[in-house]
Short mmCIF file of C-alpha atoms and ligand atoms in Angstrom, two decimals:
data_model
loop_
_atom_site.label_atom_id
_atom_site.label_comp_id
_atom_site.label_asym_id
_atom_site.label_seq_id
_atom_site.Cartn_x
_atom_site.Cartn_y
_atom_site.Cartn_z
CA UNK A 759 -16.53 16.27 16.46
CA UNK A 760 -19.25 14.10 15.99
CA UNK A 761 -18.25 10.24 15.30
CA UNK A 762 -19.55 7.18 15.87
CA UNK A 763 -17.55 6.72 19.31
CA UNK A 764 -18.96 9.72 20.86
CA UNK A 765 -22.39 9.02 19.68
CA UNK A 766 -21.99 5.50 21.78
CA UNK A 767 -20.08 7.21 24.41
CA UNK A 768 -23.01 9.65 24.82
CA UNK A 769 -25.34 6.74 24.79
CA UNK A 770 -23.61 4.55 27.32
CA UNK A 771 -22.64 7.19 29.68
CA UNK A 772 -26.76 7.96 30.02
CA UNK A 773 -28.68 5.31 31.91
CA UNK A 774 -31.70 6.17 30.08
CA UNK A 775 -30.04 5.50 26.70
CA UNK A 776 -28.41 2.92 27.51
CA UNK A 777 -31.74 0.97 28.60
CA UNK A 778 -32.72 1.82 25.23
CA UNK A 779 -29.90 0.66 23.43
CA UNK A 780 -29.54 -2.41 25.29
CA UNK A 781 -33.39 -3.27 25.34
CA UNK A 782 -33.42 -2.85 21.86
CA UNK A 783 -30.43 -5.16 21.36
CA UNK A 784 -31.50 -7.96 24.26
CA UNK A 785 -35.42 -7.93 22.06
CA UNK A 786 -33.56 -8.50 18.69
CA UNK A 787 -31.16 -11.08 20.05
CA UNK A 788 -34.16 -13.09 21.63
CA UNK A 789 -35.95 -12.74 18.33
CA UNK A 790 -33.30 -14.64 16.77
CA UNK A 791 -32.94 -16.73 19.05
CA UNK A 792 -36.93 -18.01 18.72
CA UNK A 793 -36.47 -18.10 15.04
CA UNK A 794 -33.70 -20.17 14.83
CA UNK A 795 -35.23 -22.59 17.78
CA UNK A 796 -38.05 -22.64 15.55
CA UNK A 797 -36.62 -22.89 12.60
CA UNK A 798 -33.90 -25.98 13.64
CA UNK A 799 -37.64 -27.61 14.98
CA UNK A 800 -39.18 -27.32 11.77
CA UNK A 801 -36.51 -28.26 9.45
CA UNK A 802 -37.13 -29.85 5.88
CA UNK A 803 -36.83 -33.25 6.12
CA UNK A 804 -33.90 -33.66 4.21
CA UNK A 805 -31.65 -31.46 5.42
CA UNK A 806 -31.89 -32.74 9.30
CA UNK A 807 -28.47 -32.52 9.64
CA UNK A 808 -28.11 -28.64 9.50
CA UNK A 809 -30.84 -29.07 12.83
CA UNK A 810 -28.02 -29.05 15.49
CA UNK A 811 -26.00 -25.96 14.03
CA UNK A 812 -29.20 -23.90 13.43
CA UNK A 813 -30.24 -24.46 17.18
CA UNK A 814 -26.85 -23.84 18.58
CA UNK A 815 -26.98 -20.69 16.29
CA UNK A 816 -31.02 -19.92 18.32
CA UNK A 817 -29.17 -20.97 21.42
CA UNK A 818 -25.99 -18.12 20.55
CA UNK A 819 -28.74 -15.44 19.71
CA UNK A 820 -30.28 -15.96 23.16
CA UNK A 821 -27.18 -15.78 25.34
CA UNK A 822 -26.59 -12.50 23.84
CA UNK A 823 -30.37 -11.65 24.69
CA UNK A 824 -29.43 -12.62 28.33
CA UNK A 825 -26.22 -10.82 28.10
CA UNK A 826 -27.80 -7.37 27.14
CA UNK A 827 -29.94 -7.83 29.92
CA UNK A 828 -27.13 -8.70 32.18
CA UNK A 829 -25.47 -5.35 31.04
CA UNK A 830 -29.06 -3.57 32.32
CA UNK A 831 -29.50 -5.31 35.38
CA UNK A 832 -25.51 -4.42 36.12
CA UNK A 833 -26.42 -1.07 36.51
CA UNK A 834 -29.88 -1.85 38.13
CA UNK A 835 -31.85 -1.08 34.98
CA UNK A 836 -34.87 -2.47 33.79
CA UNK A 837 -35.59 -3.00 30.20
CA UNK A 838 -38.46 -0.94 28.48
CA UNK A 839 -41.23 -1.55 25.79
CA UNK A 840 -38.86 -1.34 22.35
CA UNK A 841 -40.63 1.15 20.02
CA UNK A 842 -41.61 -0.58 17.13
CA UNK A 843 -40.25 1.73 14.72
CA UNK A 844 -36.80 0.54 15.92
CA UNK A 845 -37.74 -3.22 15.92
CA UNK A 846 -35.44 -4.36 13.32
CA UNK A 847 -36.42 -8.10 13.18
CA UNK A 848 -40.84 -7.36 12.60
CA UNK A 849 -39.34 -4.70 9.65
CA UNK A 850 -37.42 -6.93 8.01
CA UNK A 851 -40.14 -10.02 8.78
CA UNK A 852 -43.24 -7.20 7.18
CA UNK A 853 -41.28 -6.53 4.00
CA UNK A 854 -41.95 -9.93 3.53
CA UNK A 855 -37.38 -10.88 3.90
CA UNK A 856 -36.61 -14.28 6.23
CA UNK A 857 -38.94 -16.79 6.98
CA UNK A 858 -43.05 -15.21 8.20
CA UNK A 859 -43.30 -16.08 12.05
CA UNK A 860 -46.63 -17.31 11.20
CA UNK A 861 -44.99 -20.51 9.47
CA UNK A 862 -42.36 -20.38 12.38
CA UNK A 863 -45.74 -20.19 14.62
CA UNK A 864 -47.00 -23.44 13.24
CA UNK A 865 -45.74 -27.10 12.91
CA UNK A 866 -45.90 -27.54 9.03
CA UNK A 867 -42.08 -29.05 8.38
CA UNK A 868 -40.77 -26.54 6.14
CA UNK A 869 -39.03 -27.27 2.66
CA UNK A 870 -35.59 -26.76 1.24
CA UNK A 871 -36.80 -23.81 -0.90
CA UNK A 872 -37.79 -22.14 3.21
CA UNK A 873 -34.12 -23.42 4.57
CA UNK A 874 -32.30 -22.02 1.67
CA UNK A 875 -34.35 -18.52 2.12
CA UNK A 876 -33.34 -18.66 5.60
CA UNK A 877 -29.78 -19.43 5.14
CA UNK A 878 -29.46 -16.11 2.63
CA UNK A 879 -31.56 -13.67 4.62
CA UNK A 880 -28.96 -15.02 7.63
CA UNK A 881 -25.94 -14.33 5.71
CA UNK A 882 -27.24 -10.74 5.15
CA UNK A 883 -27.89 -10.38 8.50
CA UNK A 884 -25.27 -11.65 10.09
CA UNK A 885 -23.12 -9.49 8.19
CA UNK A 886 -24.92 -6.56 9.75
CA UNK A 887 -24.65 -7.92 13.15
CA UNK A 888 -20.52 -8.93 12.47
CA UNK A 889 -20.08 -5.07 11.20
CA UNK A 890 -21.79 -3.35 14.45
CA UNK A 891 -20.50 -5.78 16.80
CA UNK A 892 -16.30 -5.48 14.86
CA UNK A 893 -17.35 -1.39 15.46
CA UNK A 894 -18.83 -1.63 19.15
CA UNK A 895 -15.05 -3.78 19.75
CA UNK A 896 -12.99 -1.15 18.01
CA UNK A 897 -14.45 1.62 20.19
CA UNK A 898 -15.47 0.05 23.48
CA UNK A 899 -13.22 -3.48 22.99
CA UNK A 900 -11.42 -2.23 26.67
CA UNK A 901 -14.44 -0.82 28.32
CA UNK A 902 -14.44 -1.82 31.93
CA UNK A 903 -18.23 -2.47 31.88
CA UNK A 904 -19.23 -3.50 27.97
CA UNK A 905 -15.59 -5.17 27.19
CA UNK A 906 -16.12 -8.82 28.02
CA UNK A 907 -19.72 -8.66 26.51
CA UNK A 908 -18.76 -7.31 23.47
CA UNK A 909 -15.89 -9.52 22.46
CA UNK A 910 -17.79 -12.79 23.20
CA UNK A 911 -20.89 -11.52 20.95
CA UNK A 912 -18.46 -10.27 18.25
CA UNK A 913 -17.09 -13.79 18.50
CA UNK A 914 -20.15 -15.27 17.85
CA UNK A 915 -21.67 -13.33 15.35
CA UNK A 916 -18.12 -13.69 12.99
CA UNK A 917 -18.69 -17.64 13.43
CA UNK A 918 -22.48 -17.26 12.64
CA UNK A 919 -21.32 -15.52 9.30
CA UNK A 920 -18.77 -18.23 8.71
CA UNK A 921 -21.39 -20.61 9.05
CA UNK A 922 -24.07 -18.93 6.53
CA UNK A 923 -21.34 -18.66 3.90
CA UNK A 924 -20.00 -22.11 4.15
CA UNK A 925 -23.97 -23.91 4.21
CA UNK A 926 -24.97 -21.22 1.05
CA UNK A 927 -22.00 -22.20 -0.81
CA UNK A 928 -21.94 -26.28 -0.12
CA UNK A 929 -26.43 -25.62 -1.19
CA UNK A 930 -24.66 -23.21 -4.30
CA UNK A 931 -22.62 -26.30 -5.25
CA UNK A 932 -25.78 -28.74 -4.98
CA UNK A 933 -27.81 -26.94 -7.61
CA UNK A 934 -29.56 -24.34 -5.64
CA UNK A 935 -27.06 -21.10 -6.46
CA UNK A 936 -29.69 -19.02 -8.84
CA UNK A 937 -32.20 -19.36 -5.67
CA UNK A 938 -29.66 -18.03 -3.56
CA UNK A 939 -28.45 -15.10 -5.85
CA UNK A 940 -31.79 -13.55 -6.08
CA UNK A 941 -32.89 -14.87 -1.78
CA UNK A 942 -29.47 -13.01 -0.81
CA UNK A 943 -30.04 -9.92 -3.71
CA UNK A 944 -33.80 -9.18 -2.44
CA UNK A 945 -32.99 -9.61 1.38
CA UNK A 946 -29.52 -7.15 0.72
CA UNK A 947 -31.82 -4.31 -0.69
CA UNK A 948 -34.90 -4.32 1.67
CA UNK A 949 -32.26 -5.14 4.67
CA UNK A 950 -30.32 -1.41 3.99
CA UNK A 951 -33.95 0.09 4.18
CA UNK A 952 -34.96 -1.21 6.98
CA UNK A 953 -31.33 -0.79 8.79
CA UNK A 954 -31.53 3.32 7.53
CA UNK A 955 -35.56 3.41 8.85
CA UNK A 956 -34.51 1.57 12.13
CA UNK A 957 -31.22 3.60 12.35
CA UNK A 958 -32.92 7.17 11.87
CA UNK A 959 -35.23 5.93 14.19
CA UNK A 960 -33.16 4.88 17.25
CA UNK A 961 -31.18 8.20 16.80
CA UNK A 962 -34.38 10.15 16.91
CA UNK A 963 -35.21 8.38 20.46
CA UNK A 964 -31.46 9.20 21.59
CA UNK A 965 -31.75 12.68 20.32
CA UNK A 966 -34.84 13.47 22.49
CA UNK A 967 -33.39 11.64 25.82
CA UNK A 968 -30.09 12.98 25.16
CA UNK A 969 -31.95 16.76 24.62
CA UNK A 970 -29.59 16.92 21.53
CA UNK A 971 -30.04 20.19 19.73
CA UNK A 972 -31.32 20.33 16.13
CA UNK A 973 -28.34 20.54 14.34
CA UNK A 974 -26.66 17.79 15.38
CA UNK A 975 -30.13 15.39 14.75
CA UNK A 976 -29.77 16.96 11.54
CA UNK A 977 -26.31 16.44 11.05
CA UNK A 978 -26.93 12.70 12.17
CA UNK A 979 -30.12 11.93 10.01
CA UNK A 980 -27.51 13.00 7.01
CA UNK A 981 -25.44 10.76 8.28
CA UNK A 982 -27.65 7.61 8.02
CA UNK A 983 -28.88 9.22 4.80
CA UNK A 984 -25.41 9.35 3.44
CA UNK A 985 -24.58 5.48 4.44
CA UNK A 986 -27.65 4.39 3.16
CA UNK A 987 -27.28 5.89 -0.52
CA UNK A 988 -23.15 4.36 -0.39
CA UNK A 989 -25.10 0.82 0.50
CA UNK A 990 -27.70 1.28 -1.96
CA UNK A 991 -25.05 1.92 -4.58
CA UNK A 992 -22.43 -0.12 -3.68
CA UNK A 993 -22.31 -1.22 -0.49
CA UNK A 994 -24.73 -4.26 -0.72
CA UNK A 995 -22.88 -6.44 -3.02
CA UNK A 996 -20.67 -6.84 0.12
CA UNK A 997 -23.78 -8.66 1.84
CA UNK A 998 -24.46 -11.07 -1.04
CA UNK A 999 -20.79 -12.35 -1.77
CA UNK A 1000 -19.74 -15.86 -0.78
CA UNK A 1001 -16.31 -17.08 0.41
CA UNK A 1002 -15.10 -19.94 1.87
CA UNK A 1003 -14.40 -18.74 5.54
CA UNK A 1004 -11.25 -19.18 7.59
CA UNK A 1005 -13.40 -20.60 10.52
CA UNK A 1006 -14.74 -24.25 9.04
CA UNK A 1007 -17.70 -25.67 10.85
CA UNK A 1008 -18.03 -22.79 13.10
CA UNK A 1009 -21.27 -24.07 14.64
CA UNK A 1010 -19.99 -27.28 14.98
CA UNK A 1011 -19.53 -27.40 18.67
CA UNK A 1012 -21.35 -26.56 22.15
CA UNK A 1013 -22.21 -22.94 22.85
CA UNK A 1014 -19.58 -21.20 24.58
CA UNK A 1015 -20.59 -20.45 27.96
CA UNK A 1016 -21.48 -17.28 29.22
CA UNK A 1017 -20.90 -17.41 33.47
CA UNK A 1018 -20.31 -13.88 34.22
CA UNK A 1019 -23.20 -12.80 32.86
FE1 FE2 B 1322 -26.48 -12.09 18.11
FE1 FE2 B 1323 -25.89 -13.75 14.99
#
């Protein structure tokens, strides 16, 4: 039967997939990584103090960059070009969600109005990142190879989520909760696109290295297409809620070191 553990099984068992997979992954974790460096350098004025937990939060997004490429050069892989259909972070960035690189690009201090924006397109985000990663740790949690790596990122992508919801709702409770509503409503809606586009799109580059036959691309495309229409219906409102999180000042602290990788 066809489920989301053999699809990964498939994909890590295959050395070309798995360069795929983890090049992909490594590209979007660096991506966040400049953003965020960027972002914490740039910072409105008045709201230095977020600075330090927005570049530990760059400086998380790159160790997991370096530990996807750890995971490649394990196996004496080498990453390859990532097609830009399945670039995740320049979709989202070209339907106009998050912050444009060209501001991150230049040295103009940014405002609240950009931080808050940030903050909401993070907590939608993040929430994508926390689901995959809880998934990947369900399946694969006690995989000799992708164990270790996958527990520490899961770990950091739950506290990166903490932290979003805890910064939106202290901004919420300083006047700024209709901005957020309709940042974290706009980035929800083009964020399901883009992760159904990216999704079909990745599975169409597995399907060819993997010589899958027709039916079962089919059977996977209707897959996406069927989690896409449950997100578009109801699925989204699960990316735009805000809770006080069990984990307080999640980004408080040092990164956690990564030595085996
Ligand atoms: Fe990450
Ligand atoms: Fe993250």
């Amino acid at each position: 039967m066809l489920t989301a553990k053999s699809l990964f099984q498939e994909i890590i068992d295959d050395d070309d997939a798995f360069r795929l997979f983890c090049s992909i992954a490594a590209s979007g974790e660096s991506q966040g990584g400049w953003e965020n460096a960027r972002i914490a350098a740039l910072v409105a004025p008045g709201m230095r103090e977020l600075a330090p937990k927005i570049t530990r939060h760059g400086a998380d997004e790159d160790k997991h960059g370096r530990i996807f490429h750890a995971l490649l050069r394990k196996r004496g892989l080498e990453p390859v070009p990532v097609p830009p259909e399945t670039d995740y972070t320049m979709l989202l960035e070209r339907r106009g969600i998050g912050l444009a690189h060209e501001k991150l690009r230049g040295d103009e201090p940014l405002t609240e109005h950009d931080v808050i924006v940030y903050l909401a397109h993070s907590r939608v985000t993040e929430q994508r990142a926390a689901d995959q990663m809880d998934m990947l740790v369900t399946y694969f949690g006690d995989h000799p190879e992708l164990g270790k790596a996958i527990h520490m990122i899961d770990d950091d992508e739950a506290n990166h989520l903490a932290y979003c919801h805890e910064e939106l709702l202290r901004l919420a409770r300083e006047g700024h909760g209709r901005l957020i509503q309709t940042t974290l409503r706009e980035s929800a809606l083009a964020e399901i696109r883009v992760y159904r586009d990216v999704s079909l799109a990745v599975m169409g580059h597995m399907g060819r290295i993997l010589k899958w036959p027709r039916a079962k691309g089919a059977a996977l495309a209707a897959g996406i297409h069927g989690v896409h229409a449950y997100e578009r219906l109801a699925g989204w409102h699960r990316m735009i809620s805000l809770r006080t999180p069990e984990r307080r000042n999640a980004l408080g602290g040092p990164v956690t070191p990564a030595p085996a990788f």
